[in-house]
Coordinates of N, CA, C and O in Angstrom, one line a residue:
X1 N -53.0 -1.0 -2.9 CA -52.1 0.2 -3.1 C -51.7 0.2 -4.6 O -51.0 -0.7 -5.1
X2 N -52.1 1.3 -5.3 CA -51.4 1.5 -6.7 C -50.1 2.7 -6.3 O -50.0 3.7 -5.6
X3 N -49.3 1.9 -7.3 CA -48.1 3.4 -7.8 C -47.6 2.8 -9.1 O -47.7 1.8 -9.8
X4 N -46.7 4.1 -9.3 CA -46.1 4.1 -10.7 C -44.8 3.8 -10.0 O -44.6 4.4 -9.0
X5 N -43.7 2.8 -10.6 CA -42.2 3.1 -10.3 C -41.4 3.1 -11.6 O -41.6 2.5 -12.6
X6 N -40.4 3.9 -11.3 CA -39.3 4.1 -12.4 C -37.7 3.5 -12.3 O -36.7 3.7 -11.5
X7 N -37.9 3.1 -12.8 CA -36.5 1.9 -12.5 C -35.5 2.7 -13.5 O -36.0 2.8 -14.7
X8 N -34.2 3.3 -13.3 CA -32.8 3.6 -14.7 C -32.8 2.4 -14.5 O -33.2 1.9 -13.5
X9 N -32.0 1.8 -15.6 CA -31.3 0.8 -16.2 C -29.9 0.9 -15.3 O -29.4 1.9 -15.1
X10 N -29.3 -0.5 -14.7 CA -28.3 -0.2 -14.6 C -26.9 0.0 -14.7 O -25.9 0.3 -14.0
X11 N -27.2 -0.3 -16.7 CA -25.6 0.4 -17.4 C -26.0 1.8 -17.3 O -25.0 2.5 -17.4
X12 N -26.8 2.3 -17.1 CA -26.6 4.0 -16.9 C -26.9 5.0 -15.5 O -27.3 6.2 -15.3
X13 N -26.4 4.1 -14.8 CA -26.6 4.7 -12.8 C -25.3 5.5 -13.0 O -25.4 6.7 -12.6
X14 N -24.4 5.2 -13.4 CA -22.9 6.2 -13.5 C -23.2 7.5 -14.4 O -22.3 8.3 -14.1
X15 N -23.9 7.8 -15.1 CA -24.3 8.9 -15.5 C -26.0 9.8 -15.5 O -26.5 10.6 -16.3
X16 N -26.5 9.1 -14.4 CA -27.6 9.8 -13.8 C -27.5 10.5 -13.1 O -26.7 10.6 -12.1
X17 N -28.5 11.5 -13.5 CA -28.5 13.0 -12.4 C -29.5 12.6 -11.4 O -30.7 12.7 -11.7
X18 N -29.1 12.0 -10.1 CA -30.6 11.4 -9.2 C -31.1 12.6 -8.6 O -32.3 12.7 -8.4
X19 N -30.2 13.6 -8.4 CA -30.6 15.1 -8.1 C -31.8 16.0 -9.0 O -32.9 16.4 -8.8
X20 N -30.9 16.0 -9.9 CA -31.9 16.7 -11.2 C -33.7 16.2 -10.9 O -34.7 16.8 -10.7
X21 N -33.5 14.4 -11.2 CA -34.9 14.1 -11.4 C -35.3 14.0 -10.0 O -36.4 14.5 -10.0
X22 N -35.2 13.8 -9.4 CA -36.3 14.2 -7.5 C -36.3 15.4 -7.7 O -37.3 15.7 -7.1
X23 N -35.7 16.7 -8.3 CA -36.1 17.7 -8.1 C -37.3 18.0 -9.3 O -38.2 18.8 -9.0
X24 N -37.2 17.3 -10.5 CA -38.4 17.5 -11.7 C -39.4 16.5 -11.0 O -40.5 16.9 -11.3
X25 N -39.4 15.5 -10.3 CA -40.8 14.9 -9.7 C -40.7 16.2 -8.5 O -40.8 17.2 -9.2
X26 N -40.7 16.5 -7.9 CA -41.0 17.4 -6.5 C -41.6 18.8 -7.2 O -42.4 19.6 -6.6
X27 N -41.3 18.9 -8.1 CA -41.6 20.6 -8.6 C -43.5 20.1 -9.2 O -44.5 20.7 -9.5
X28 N -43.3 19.1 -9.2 CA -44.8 18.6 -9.6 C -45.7 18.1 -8.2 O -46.9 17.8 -8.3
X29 N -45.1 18.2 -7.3 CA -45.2 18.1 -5.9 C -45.5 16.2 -5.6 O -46.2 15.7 -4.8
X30 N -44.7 15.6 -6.3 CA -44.4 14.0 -6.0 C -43.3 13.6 -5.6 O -42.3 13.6 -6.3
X31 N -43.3 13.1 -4.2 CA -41.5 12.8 -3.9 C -41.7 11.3 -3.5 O -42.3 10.8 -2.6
X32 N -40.9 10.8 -4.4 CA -40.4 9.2 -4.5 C -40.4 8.4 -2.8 O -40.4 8.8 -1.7
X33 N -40.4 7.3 -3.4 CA -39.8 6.6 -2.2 C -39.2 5.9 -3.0 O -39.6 5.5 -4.1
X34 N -37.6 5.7 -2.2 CA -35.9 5.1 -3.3 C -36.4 3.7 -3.3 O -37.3 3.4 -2.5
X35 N -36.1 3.0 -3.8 CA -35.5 1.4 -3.5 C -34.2 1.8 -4.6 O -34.1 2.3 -5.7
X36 N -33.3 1.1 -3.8 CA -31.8 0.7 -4.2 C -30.9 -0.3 -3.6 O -30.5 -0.3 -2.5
X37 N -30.5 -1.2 -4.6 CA -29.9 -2.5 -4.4 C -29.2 -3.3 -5.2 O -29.3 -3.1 -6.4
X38 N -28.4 -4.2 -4.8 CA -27.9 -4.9 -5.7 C -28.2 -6.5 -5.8 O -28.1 -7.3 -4.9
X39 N -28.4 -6.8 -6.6 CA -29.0 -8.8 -7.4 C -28.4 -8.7 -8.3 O -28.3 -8.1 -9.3
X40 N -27.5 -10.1 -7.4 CA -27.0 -10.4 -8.5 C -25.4 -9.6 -9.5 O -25.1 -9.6 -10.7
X41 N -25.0 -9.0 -8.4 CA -23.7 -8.3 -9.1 C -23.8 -7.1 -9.8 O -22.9 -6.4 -10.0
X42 N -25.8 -6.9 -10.6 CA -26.2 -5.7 -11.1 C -27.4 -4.7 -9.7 O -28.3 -5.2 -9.1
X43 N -26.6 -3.1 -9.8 CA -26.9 -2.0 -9.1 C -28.4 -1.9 -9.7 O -28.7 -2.3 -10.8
X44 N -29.4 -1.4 -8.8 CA -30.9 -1.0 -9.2 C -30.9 -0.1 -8.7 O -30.5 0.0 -7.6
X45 N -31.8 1.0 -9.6 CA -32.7 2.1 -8.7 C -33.8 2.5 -9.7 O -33.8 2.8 -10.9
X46 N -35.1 2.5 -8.3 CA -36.0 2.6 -8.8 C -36.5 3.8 -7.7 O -35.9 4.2 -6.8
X47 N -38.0 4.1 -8.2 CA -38.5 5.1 -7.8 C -40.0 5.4 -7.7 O -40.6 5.7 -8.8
X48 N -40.8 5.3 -6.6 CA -42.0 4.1 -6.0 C -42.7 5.7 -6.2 O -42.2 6.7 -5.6
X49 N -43.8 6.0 -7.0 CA -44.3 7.0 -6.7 C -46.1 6.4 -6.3 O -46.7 6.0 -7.3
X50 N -46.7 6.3 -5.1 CA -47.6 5.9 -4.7 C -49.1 7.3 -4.9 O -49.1 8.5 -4.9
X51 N -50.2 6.2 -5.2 CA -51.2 7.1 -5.2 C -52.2 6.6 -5.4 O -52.2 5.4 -5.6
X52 N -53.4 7.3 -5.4 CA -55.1 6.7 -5.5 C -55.6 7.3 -6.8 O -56.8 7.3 -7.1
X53 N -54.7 7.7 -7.7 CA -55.0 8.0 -9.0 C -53.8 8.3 -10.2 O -53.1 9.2 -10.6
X54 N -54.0 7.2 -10.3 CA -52.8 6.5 -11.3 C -52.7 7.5 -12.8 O -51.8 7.9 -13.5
X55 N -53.7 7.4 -13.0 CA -53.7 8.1 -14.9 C -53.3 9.6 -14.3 O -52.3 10.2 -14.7
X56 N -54.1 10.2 -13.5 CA -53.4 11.7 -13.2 C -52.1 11.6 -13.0 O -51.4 12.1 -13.9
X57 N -51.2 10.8 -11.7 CA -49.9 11.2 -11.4 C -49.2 10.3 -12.9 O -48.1 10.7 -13.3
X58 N -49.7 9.3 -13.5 CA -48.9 9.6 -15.0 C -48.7 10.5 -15.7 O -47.5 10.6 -16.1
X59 N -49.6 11.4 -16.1 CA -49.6 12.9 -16.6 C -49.0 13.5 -16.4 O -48.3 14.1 -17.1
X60 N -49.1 13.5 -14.7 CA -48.1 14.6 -14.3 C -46.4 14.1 -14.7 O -45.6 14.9 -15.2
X61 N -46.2 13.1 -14.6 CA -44.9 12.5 -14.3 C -44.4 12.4 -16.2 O -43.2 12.5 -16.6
X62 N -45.4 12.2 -17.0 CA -45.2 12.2 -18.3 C -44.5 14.0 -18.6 O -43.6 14.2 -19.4
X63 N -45.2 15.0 -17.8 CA -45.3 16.5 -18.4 C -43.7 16.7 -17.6 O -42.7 17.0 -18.3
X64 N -43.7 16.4 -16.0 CA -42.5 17.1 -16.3 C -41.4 16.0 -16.4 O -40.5 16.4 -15.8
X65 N -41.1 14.6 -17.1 CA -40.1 13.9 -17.2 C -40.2 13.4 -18.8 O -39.4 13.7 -19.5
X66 N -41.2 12.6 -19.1 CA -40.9 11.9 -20.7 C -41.4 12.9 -21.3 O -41.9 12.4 -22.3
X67 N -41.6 13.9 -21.5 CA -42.6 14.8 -22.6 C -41.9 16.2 -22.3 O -42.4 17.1 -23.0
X68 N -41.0 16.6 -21.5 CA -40.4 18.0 -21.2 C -39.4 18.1 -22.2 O -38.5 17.3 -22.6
X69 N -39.6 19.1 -22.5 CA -38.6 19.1 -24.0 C -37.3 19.2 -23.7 O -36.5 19.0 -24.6
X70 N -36.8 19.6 -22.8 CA -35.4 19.6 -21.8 C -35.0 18.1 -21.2 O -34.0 17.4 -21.4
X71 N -35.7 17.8 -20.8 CA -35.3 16.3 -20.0 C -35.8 15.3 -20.8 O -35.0 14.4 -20.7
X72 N -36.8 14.9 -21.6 CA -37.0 13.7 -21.9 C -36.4 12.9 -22.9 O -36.7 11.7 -23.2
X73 N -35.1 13.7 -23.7 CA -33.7 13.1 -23.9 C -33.0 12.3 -22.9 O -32.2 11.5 -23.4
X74 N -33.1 12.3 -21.8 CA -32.2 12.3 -20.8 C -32.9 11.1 -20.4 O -32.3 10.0 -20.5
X75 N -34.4 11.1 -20.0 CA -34.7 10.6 -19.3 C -35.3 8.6 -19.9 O -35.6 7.6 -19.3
X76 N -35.4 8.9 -21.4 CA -36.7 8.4 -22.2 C -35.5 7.1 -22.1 O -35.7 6.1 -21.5
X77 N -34.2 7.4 -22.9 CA -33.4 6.1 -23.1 C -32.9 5.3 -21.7 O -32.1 4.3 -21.7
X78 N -33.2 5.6 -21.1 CA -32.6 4.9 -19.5 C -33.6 4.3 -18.9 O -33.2 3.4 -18.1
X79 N -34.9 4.6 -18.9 CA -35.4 4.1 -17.8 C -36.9 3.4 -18.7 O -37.3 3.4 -19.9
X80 N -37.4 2.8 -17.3 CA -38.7 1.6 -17.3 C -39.5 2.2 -16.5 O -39.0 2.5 -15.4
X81 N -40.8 2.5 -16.8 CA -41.9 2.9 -15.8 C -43.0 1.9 -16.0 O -43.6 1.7 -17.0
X82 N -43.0 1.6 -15.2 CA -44.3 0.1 -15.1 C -45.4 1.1 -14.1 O -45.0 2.2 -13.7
X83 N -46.6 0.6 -13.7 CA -48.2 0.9 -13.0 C -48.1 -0.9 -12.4 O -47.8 -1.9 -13.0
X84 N -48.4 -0.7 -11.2 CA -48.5 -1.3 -10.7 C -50.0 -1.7 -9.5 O -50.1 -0.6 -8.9
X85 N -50.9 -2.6 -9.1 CA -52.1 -2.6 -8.2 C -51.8 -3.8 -7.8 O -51.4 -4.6 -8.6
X86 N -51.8 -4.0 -6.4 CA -51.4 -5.3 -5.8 C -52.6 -5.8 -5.9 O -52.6 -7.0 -6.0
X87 N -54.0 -5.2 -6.1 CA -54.7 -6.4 -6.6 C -54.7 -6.7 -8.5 O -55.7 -7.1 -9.0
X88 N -54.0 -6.5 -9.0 CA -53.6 -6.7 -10.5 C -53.0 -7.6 -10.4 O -52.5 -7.8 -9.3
X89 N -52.9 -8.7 -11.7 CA -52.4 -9.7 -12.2 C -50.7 -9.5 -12.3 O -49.7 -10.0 -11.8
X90 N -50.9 -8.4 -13.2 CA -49.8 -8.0 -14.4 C -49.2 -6.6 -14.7 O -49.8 -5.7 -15.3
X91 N -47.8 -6.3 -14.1 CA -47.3 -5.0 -14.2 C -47.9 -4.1 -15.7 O -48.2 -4.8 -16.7
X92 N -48.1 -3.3 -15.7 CA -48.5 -2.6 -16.8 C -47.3 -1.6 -17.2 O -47.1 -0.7 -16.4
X93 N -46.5 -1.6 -18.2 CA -45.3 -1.5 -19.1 C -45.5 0.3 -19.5 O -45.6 0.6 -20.7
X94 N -45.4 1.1 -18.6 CA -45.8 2.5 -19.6 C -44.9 3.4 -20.3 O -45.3 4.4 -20.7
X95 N -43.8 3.1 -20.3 CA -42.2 3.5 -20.8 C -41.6 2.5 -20.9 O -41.9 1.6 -20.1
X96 N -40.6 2.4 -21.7 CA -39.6 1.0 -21.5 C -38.3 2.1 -23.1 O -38.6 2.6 -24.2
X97 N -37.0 1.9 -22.3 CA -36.2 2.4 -23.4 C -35.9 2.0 -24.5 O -35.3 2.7 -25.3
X98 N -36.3 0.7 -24.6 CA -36.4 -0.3 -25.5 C -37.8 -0.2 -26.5 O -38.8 -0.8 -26.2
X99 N -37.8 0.8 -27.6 CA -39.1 0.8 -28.4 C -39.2 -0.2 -28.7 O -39.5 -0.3 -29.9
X100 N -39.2 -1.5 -28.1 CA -39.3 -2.8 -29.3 C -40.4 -3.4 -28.3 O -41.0 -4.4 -28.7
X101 N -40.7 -2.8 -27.3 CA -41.2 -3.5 -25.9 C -42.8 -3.2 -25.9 O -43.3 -2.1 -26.2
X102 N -43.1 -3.9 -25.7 CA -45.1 -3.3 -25.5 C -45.3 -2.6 -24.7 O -45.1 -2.9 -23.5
X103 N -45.8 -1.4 -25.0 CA -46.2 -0.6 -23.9 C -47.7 -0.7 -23.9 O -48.4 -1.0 -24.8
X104 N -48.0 -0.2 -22.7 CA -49.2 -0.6 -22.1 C -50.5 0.9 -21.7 O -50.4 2.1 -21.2
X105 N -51.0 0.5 -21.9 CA -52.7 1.9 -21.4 C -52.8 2.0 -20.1 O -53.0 0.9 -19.6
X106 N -52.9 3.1 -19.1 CA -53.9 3.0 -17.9 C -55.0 3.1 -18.3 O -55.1 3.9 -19.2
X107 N -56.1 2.3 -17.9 CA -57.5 2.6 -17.9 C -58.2 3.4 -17.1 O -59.4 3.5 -17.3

């Protein structure tokens, strides 16, 4: 099983619009599956988008979230989008709010 998930950060869950963005993934016709929890005293949420073609639903998810000229202010400093294949080694890094972080290619 491959997907992409998007994890906010959890100093910024108090000022995310979770509304806003399930409606910019859905208008692209991709609707999440939530995980939300707490470890360790810090709040998580992430956002499991599953599929059989990974470099397309990045595109898509790049056009209407990191690259929309309206939202990807909003969206770029908060969150981590890792690619994930349970037969892979090693999460693959494709956003991180942190420019200091390696980001990574789908092939």
């Amino acid at each position: 099983m491959q997907y992409i998930s998007i994890q906010i950060a959890p100093e910024f869950l108090a000022q995310f619009d979770r509304h806003d963005f399930l409606a910019r993934a859905r208008a692209v016709g991709r609707t999440p599956e939530i995980d939300e929890f707490v470890e360790k005293g810090e709040h998580y949420l992430q956002f499991h988008f599953f599929t059989e073609a990974p470099k397309i639903l990045w595109q898509d998810l790049q056009k209407a979230l990191y690259n929309h000229p309206e939202y990807r202010h909003v969206i770029c400093p908060i969150s981590i989008a890792v690619y994930d294949d349970e037969n892979a080694s090693d999460l693959l890094t494709l956003h991180h709010f942190d420019r200091n972080e390696k980001i990574d290619q789908l092939k």
